[in-house]
Coordinates of C-alpha atoms in Angstrom, one line a residue:
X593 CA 76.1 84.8 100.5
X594 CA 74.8 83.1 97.4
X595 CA 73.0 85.1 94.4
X596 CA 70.1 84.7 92.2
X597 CA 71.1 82.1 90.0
X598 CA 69.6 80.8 86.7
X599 CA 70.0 77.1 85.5
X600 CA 69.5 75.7 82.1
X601 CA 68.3 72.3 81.7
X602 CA 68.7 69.8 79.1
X603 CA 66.0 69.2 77.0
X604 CA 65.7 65.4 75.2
X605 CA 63.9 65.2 71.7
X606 CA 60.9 62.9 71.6
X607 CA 60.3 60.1 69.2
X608 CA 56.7 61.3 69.0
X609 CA 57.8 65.0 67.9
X610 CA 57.4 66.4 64.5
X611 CA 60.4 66.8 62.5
X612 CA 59.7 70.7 63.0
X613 CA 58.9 70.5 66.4
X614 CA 62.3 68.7 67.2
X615 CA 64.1 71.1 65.3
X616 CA 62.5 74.2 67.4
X617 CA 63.6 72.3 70.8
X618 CA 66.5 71.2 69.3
X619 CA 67.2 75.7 68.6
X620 CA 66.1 76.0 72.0
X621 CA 68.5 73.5 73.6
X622 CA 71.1 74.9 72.3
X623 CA 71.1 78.3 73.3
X624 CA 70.7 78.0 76.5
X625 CA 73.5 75.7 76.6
X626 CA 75.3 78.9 75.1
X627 CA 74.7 80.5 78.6
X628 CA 77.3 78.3 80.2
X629 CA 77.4 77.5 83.9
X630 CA 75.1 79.2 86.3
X631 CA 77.0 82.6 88.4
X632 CA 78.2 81.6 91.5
X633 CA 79.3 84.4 93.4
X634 CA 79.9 84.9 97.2
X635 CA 80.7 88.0 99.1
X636 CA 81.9 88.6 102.6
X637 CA 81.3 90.6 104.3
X638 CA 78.2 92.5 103.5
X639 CA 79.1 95.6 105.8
X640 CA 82.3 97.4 106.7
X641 CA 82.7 100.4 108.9
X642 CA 86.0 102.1 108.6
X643 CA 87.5 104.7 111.5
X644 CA 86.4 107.8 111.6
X645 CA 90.4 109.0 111.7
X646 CA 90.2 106.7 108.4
X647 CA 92.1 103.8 107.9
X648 CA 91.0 100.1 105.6
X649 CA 89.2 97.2 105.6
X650 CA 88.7 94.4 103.6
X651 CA 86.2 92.2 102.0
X652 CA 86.2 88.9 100.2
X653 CA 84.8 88.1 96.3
X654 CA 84.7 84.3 95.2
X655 CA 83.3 83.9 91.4
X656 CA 83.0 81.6 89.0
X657 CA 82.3 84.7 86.4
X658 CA 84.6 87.8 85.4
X659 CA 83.3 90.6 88.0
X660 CA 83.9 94.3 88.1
X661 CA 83.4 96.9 90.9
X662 CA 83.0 100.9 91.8
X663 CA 82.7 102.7 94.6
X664 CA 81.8 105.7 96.1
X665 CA 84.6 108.7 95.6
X666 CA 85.6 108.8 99.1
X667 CA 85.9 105.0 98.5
X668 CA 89.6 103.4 97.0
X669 CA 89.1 100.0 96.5
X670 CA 92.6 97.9 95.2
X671 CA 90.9 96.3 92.4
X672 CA 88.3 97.1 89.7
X673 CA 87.3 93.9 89.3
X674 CA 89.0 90.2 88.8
X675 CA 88.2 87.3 86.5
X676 CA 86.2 84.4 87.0
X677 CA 88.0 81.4 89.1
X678 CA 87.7 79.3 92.1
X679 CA 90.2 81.7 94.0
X680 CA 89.0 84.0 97.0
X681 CA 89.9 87.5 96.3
X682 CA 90.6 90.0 99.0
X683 CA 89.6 93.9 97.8
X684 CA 91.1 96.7 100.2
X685 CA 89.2 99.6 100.8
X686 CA 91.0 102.6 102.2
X687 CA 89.1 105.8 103.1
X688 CA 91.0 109.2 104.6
X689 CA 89.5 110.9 107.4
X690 CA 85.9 111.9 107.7
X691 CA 85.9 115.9 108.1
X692 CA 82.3 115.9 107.5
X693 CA 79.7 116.6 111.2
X694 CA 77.7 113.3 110.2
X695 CA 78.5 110.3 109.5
X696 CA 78.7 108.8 105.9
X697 CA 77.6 105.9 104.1
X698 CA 79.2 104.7 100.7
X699 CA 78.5 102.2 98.4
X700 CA 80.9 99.7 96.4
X701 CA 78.9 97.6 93.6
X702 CA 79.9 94.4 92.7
X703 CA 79.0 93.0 89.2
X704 CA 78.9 90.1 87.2
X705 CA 76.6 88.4 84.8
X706 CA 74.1 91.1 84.6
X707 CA 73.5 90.8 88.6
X708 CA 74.7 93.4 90.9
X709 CA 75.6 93.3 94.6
X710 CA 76.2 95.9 97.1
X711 CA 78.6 96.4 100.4
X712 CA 77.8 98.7 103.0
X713 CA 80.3 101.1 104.0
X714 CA 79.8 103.0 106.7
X715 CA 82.5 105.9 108.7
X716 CA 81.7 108.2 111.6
X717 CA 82.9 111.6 111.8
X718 CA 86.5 112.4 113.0
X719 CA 86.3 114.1 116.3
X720 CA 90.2 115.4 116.7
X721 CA 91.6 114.0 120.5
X722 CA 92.6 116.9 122.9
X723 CA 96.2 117.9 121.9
X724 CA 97.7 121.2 120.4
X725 CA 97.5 121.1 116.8
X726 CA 98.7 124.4 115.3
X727 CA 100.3 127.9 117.0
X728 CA 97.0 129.1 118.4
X729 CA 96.7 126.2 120.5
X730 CA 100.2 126.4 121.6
X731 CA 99.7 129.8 122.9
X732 CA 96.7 129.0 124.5
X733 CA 98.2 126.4 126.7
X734 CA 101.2 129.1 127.7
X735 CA 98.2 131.5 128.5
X736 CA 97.1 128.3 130.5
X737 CA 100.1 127.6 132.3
X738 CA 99.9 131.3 134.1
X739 CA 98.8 131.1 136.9
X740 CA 98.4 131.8 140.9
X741 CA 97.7 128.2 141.8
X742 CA 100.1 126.2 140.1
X743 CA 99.0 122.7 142.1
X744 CA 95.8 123.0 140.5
X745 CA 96.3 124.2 137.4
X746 CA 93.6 122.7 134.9
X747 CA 95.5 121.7 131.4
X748 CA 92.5 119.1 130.5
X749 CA 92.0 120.7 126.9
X750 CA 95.1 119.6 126.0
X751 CA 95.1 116.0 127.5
X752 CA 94.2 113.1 125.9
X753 CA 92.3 110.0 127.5
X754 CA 95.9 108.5 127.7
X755 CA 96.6 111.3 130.0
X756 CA 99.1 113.0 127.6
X757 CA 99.4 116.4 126.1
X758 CA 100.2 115.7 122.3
X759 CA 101.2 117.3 119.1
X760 CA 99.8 116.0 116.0
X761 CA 101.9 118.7 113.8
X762 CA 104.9 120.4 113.3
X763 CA 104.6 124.8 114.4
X764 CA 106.2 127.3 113.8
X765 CA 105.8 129.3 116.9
X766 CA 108.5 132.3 115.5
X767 CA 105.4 135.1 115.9
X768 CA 104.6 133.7 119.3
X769 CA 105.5 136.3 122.8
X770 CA 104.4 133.8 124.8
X771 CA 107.9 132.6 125.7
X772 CA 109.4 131.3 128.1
X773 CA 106.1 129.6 128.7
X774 CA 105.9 129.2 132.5
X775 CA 106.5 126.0 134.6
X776 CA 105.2 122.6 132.8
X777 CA 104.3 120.8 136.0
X778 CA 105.3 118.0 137.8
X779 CA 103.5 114.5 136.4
X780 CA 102.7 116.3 133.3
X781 CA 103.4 114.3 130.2
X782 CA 104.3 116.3 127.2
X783 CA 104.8 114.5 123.5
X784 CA 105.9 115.8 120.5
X785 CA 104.7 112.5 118.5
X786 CA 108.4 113.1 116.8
X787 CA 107.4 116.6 116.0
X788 CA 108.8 119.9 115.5
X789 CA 108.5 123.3 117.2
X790 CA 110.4 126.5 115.8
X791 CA 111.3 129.2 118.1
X792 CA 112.4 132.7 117.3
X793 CA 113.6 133.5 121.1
X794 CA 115.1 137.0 121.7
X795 CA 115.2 137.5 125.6
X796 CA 116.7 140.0 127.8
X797 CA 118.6 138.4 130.8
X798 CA 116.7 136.4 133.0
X799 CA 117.0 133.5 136.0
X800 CA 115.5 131.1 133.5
X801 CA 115.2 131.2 129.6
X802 CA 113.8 128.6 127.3
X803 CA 110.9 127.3 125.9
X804 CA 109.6 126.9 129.5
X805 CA 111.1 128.3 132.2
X806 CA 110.6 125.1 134.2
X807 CA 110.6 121.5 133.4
X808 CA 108.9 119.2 135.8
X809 CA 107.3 116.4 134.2
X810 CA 107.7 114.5 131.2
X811 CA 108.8 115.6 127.6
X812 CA 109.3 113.3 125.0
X813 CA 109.5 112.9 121.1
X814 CA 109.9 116.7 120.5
X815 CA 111.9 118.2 118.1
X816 CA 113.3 122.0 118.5
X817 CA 114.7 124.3 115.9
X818 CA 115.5 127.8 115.6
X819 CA 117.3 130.4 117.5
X820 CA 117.5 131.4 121.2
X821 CA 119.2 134.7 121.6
X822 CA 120.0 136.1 125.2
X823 CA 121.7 139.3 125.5
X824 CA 122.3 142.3 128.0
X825 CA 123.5 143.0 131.5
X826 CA 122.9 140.2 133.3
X827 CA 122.8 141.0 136.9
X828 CA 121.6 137.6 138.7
X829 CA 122.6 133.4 137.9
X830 CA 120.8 133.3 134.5
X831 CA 120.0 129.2 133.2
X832 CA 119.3 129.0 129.6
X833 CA 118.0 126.0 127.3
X834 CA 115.9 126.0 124.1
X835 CA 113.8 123.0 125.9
X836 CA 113.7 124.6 129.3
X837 CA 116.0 126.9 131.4
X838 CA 115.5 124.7 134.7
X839 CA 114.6 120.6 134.5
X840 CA 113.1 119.7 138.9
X841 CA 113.2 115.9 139.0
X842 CA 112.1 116.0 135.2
X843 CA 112.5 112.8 132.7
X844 CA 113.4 114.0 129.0
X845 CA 113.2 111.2 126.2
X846 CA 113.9 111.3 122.4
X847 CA 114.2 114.9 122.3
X848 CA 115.9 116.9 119.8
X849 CA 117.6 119.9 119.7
X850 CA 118.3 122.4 116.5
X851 CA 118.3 125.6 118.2
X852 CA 121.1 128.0 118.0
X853 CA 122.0 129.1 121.7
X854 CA 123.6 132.6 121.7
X855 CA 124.3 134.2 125.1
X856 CA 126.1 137.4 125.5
X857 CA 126.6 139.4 128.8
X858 CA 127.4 143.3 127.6
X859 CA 127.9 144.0 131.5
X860 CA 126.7 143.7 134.6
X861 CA 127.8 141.7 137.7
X862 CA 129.8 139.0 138.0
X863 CA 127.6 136.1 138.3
X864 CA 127.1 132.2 136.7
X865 CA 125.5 131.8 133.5
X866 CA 124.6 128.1 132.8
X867 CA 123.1 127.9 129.1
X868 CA 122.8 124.8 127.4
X869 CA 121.4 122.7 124.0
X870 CA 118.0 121.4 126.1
X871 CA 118.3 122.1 129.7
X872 CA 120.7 125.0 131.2
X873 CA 120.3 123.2 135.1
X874 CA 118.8 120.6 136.5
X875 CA 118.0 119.7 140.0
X876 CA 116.1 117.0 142.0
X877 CA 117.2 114.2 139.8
X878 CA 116.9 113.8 135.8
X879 CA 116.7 111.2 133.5
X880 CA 117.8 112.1 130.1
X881 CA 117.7 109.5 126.9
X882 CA 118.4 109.1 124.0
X883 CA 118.3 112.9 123.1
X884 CA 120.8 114.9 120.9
X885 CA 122.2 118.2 120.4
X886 CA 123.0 119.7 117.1
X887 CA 123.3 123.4 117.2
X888 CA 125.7 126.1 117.7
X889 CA 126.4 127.1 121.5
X890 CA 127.9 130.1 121.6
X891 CA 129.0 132.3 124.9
X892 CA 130.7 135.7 125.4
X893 CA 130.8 137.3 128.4
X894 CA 132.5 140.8 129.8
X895 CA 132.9 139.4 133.6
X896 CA 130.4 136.8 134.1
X897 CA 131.6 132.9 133.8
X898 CA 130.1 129.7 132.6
X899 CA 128.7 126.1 133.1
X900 CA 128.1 125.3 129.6
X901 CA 126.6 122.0 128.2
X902 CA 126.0 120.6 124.5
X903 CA 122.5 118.8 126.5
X904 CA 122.6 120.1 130.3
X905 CA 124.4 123.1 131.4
X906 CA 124.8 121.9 135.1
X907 CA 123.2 119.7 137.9
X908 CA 123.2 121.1 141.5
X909 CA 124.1 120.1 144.7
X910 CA 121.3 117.4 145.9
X911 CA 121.4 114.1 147.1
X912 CA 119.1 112.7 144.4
X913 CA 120.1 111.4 141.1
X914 CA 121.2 112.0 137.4
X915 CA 120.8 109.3 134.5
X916 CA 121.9 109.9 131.1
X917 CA 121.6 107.5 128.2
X918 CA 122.5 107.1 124.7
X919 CA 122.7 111.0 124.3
X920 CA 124.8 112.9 121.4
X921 CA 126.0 116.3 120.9
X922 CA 127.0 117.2 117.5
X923 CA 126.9 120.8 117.7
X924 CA 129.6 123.2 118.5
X925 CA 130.3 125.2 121.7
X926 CA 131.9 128.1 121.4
X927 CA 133.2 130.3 125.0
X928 CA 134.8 133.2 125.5
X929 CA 134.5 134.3 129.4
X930 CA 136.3 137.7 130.1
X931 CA 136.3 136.6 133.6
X932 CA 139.4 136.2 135.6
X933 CA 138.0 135.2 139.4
X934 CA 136.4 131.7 138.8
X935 CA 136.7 128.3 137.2
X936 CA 134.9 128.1 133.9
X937 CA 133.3 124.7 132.8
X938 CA 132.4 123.3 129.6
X939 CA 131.4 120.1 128.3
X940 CA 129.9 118.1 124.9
X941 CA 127.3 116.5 127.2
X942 CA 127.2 118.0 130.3
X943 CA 129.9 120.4 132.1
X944 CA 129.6 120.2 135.8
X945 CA 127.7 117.9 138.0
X946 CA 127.9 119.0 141.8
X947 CA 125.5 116.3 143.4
X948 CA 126.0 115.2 147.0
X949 CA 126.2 111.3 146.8
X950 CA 130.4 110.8 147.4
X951 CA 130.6 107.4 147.9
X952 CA 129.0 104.0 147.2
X953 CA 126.1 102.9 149.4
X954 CA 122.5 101.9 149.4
X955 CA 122.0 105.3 147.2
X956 CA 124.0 103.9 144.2
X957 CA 125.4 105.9 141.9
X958 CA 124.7 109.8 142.0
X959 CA 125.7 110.3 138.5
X960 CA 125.3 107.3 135.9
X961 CA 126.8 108.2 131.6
X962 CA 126.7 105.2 129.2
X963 CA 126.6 105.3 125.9
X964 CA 126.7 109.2 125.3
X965 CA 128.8 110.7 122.3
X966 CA 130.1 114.1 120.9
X967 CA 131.3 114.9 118.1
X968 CA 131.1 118.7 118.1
X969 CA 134.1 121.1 118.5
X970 CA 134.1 123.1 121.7
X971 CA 136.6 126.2 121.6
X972 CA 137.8 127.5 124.8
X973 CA 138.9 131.3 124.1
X974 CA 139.0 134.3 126.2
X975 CA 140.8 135.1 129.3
X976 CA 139.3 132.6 132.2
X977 CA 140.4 129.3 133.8
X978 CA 138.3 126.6 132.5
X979 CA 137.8 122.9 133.0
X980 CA 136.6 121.3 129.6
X981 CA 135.6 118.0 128.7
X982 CA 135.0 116.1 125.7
X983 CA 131.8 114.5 127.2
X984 CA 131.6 116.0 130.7
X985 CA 133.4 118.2 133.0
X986 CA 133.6 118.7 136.5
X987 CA 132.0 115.8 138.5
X988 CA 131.3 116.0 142.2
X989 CA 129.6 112.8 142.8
X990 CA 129.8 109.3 143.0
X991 CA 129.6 108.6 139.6
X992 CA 129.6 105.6 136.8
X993 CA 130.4 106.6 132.9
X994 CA 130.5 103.8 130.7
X995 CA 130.8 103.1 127.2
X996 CA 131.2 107.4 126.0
X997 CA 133.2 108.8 123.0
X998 CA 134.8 112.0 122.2
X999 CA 135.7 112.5 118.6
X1000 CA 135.6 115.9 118.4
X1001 CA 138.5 118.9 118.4
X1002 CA 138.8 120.9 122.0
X1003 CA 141.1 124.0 120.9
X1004 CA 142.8 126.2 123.6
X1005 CA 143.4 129.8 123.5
X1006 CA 146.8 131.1 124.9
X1007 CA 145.9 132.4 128.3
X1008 CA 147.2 133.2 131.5
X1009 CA 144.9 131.2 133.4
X1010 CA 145.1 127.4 134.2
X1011 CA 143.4 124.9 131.9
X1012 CA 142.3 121.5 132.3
X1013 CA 141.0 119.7 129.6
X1014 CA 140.1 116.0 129.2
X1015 CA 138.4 114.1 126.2
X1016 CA 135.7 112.5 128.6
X1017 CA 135.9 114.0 131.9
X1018 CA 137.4 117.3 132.4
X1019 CA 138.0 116.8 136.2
X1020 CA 136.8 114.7 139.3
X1021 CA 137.3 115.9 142.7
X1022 CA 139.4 113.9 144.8
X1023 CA 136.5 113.3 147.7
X1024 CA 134.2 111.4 145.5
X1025 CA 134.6 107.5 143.9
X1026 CA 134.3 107.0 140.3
X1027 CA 134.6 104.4 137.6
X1028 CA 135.2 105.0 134.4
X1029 CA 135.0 102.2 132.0
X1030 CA 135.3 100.9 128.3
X1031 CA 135.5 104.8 126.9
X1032 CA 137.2 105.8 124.2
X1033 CA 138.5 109.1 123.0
X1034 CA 139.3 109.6 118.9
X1035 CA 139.3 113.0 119.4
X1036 CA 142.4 116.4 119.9
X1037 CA 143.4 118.6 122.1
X1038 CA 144.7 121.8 121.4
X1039 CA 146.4 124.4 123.1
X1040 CA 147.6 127.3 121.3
X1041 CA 151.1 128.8 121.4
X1042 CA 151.6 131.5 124.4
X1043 CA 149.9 130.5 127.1
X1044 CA 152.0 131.5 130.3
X1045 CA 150.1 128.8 133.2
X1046 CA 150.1 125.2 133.4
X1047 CA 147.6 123.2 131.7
X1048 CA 147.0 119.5 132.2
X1049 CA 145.3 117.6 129.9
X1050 CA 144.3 114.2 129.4
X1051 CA 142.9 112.0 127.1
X1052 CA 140.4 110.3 129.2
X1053 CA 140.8 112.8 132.0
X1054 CA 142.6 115.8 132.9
X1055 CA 143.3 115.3 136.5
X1056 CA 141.6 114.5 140.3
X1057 CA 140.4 111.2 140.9
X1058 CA 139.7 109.9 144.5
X1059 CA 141.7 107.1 146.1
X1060 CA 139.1 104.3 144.9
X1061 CA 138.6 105.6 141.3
X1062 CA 139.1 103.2 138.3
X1063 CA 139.6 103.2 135.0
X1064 CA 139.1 100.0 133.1
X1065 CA 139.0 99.7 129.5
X1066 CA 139.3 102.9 128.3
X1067 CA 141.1 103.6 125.0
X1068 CA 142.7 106.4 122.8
X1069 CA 143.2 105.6 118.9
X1070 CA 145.4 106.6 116.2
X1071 CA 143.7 109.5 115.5
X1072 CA 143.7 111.1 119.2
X1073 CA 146.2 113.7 119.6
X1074 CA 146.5 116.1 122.8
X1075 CA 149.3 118.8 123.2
X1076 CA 150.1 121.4 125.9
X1077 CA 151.9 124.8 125.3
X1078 CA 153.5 125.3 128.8
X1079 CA 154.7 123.6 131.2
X1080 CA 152.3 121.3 133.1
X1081 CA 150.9 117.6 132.1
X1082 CA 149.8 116.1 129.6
X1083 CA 148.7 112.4 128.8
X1084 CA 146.5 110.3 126.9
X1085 CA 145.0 108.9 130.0
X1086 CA 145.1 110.9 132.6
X1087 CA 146.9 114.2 133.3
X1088 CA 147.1 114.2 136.9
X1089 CA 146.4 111.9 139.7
X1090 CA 145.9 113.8 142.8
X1091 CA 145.2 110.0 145.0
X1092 CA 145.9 106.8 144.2
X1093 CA 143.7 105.0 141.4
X1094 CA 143.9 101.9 139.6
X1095 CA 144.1 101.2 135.6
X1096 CA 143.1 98.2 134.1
X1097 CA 142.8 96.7 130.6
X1098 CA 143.5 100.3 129.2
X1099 CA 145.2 100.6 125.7
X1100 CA 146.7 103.8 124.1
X1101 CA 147.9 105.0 120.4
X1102 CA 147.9 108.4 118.7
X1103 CA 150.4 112.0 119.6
X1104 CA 151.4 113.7 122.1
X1105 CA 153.0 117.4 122.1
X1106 CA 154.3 118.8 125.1
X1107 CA 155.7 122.2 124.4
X1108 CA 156.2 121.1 121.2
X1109 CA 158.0 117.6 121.5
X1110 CA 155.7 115.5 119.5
X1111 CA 155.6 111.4 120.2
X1112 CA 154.4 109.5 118.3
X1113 CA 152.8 106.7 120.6
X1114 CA 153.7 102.8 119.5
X1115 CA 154.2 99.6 121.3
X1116 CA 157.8 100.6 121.9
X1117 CA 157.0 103.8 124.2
X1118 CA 153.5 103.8 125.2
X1119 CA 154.1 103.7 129.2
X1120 CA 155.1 107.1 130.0
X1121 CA 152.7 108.5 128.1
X1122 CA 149.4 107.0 129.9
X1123 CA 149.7 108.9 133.6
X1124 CA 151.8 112.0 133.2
X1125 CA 151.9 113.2 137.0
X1126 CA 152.3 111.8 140.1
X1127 CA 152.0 108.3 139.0
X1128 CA 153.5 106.9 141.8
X1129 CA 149.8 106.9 143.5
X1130 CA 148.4 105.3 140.3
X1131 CA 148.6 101.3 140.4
X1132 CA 148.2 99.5 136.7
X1133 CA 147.0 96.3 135.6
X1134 CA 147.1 94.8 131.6
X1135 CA 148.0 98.4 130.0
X1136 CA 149.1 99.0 126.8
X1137 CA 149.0 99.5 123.5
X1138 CA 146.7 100.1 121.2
X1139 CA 147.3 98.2 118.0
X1140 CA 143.8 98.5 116.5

């Protein structure tokens, strides 16, 4: 808008004028020619109204005349005022949030040539969106998820218009008894808004241990740290993950895990304990992305045996599916299983995946991997047979991996017991199809000195594989090494074929120590030491070595 403005005139002597009088106009003339040009000021816009969650908006000052401004204290402006010019300044005003129960009205004043202006700023007061903000509203939603009617349980405090359940800060939830909160249901939508929860767990044994005991919905964007501690007699199947001790058909994005994992059976029967870095097992299909594991693992047992997982512990036997993408493990697993009567499984990602989809069909794939890595140590000790993979064990489904690494170390115990270890897969049964595709494994294999059973290890995989399984472009490096300490097989691709399967485009480099006869793999004598057993079922196309 345009201001006030004041204009001098010239004034012109006349011939009829006194000498005196002339001189007085002549005074006159001049100093309001002093003045200069008339202000010319415009302002846009008049009135701003900022978000009550604050935020910033911005006006516009055009004037021929040096200007300065203030504002109200809850008001930052980005300027205190410009100099005169033909240029349109823009002024940013930021305000925080308004805590106050009314809204507010500020003032900035604009000045120049003795004339003031005023913008209007008004803000409404911040009413905070349904969501858990602090550890008293955390508990009060585990108080909420109790219940007798879990179909219609009523969690609309919490829920947003979105229809999510939100953080909006980081807790520390370490004096909280209200864990393992019970079942988050199905077509709930939990987010973290990328933040943290701390758990101080310290559980007896139980069928399911965890943040929740149940995962049925939707978690995203949440971070975990802490310590989850499970210890006693454990007399029943006990699954156990800081996130949840049991995912049902649940979808888990972006989450990360920091919790320490410590299980330990003191005695009791002999029975499967499944604990894991998120989720100990999962049924009814899961979608996992993009989530990481990057705490300790640990396991020790007096007769019980395990299905251990950096991410998931295990997936049962169903006929729907499991998706994981772009996960990581960095932390380390640590088992020592005293029993003697099972097979033990243990895995960066995930150790055993039973399923119930063996072949390909209208279904697809019952078990898809691509682009999962680990990097975390796993250390197989104590008495029991165990199948251990760098990325995943055991897999009883049709499955797809594609694109994982292993770069980790997998260090053996001497044992009595048979051991298969590979640095993706630990083992596939020979019923169910498979393709295994542009992996690579940078990692080692260990196995101790002693050990009085055959092993057979593998640097891709340790051994199964049905009839139509492939393997195409998979790759060891320089730095992979695997080694065996009795008799049995060992290879950097696969340890044993038990039907036929086809190799493709696969390369190989790094060492190989069987019962201590180390090779040194190069272009000269990389065949043998792809397929150690039984390769008379395994057919190969454009093998060899790697040179990289």
């Amino acid at each position: 808008m345009n201001l006030p403005i004041f204009r001098c005139h010239h004034v012109y002597r006349s011939q009829y004028l006194s000498a005196a009088g002339a001189l007085l106009l002549g005074i006159l003339s001049v100093s309001c020619s002093e003045k200069g040009p008339s202000l010319e000021m415009e302002i846009d816009p008049m009135e701003i109204s900022i978000a009550p969650e604050g935020g910033n908006q911005t006006f516009t000052v055009k004037s021929n005349k040096d200007w300065t401004l203030v504002a109200d204290s809850w008001i930052t402006p980005s300027t205190k005022g410009e100099r005169g010019s033909e240029v349109t300044v823009t002024v940013n005003l930021v305000a925080g949030k308004n805590a106050e129960a009314t809204a507010r009205t500020g003032y900035v004043i604009i000045s120049a040539d003795g004339k003031k202006e005023k913008v209007v700023v008004t803000q409404e007061p911040f009413v905070a969106p349904a969501g858990i903000y602090n550890a008293s509203d955390l508990a009060d939603f585990a108080n909420a998820l109790k219940t007798d009617d879990p179909e219609n349980i009523d969690l609309s405090k919490w829920t947003d218009a979105d229809g999510t359940i939100k953080l909006y800060d980081d807790i520390d939830a370490t004096a909280l008894s209200c864990f393992p909160m019970e079942d988050l249901p199905a077509g709930t939508v939990l987010d973290g808004q990328k933040h943290t929860v701390t758990l101080s767990i310290s559980a007896t044994p139980d069928a399911k241990v965890g943040m929740f005991k149940v995962v049925s919905g939707t978690v995203r964007n949440l971070s975990l740290a802490g310590t989850l501690k499970v210890e006693g007699e454990f007399n029943v199947e006990s699954h156990i993950g800081a996130l949840a001790g049991e995912a049902h058909g649940a979808t888990i994005e972006n989450c990360n895990n920091f919790v320490s994992v410590s299980v330990k059976q003191t005695g009791g029967k002999v029975v499967c304990i499944i604990p894991a870095g998120l989720v100990g097992k999962a049924t009814q299909g899961l979608t996992m992305t993009n989530c990481t594991n990057n705490a300790e693992i640990k396991f020790e047992s007096a007769n019980a045996y395990h299905m251990a997982g950096g991410l998931v512990g295990a997936y049962g036997k169903d006929e729907f599916k499991i998706k994981m993408t772009d996960c990581k493990n960095a932390g380390t697993l640590t088992m020592i299983s005293g029993d003697t009567a099972n097979w033990n499984y243990v895995a960066g990602i995930i150790s055993n995946i039973q399923g119930n989809i063996t072949a390909a069909g209208d279904e697809g794939y019952g078990f898809e991997m691509k682009n999962c890595e680990s990097s975390g140590d796993i250390d197989i000790k104590g008495v029991a047979k165990v199948r251990g993979g760098g990325v995943c064990g055991r897999i009883n489904t049709y499955s797809h991996i594609d694109g994982c690494k292993f770069s980790g170390t997998i260090s053996m115990n001497a044992a009595a017991l048979e051991r298969n270890v590979g640095g993706i897969t630990s083992f596939q049964e020979k019923k169910v199809q498979a393709l295994v595709e542009n992996c690579t494994f940078a990692g080692r294999i260990e196995a101790e000195e002693g050990s009085t059973k055959a092993c057979f290890v593998g640097g891709i995989t340790s051994s199964g594989t049905a009839q139509t399984t492939v393997f195409s472009n998979c790759k060891t490096t320089g730095d992979s090494y695997v080694s065996i300490s009795k008799a049995g097989n060992v290879s950097m691709i696969l340890g044993q074929a038990s039907n036929w399967c086809t190799f493709k485009d696969c390369k190989v480099a790094g060492t190989i120590n069987k019962e201590g006869t180390v090779t040194v793999i190069s272009a000269d004598n990389y065949a043998p030491t792809m397929i150690c057993a039984n390769s008379d079922k395994v057919t190969i196309q454009n093998c060899g070595y790697n040179a990289e």
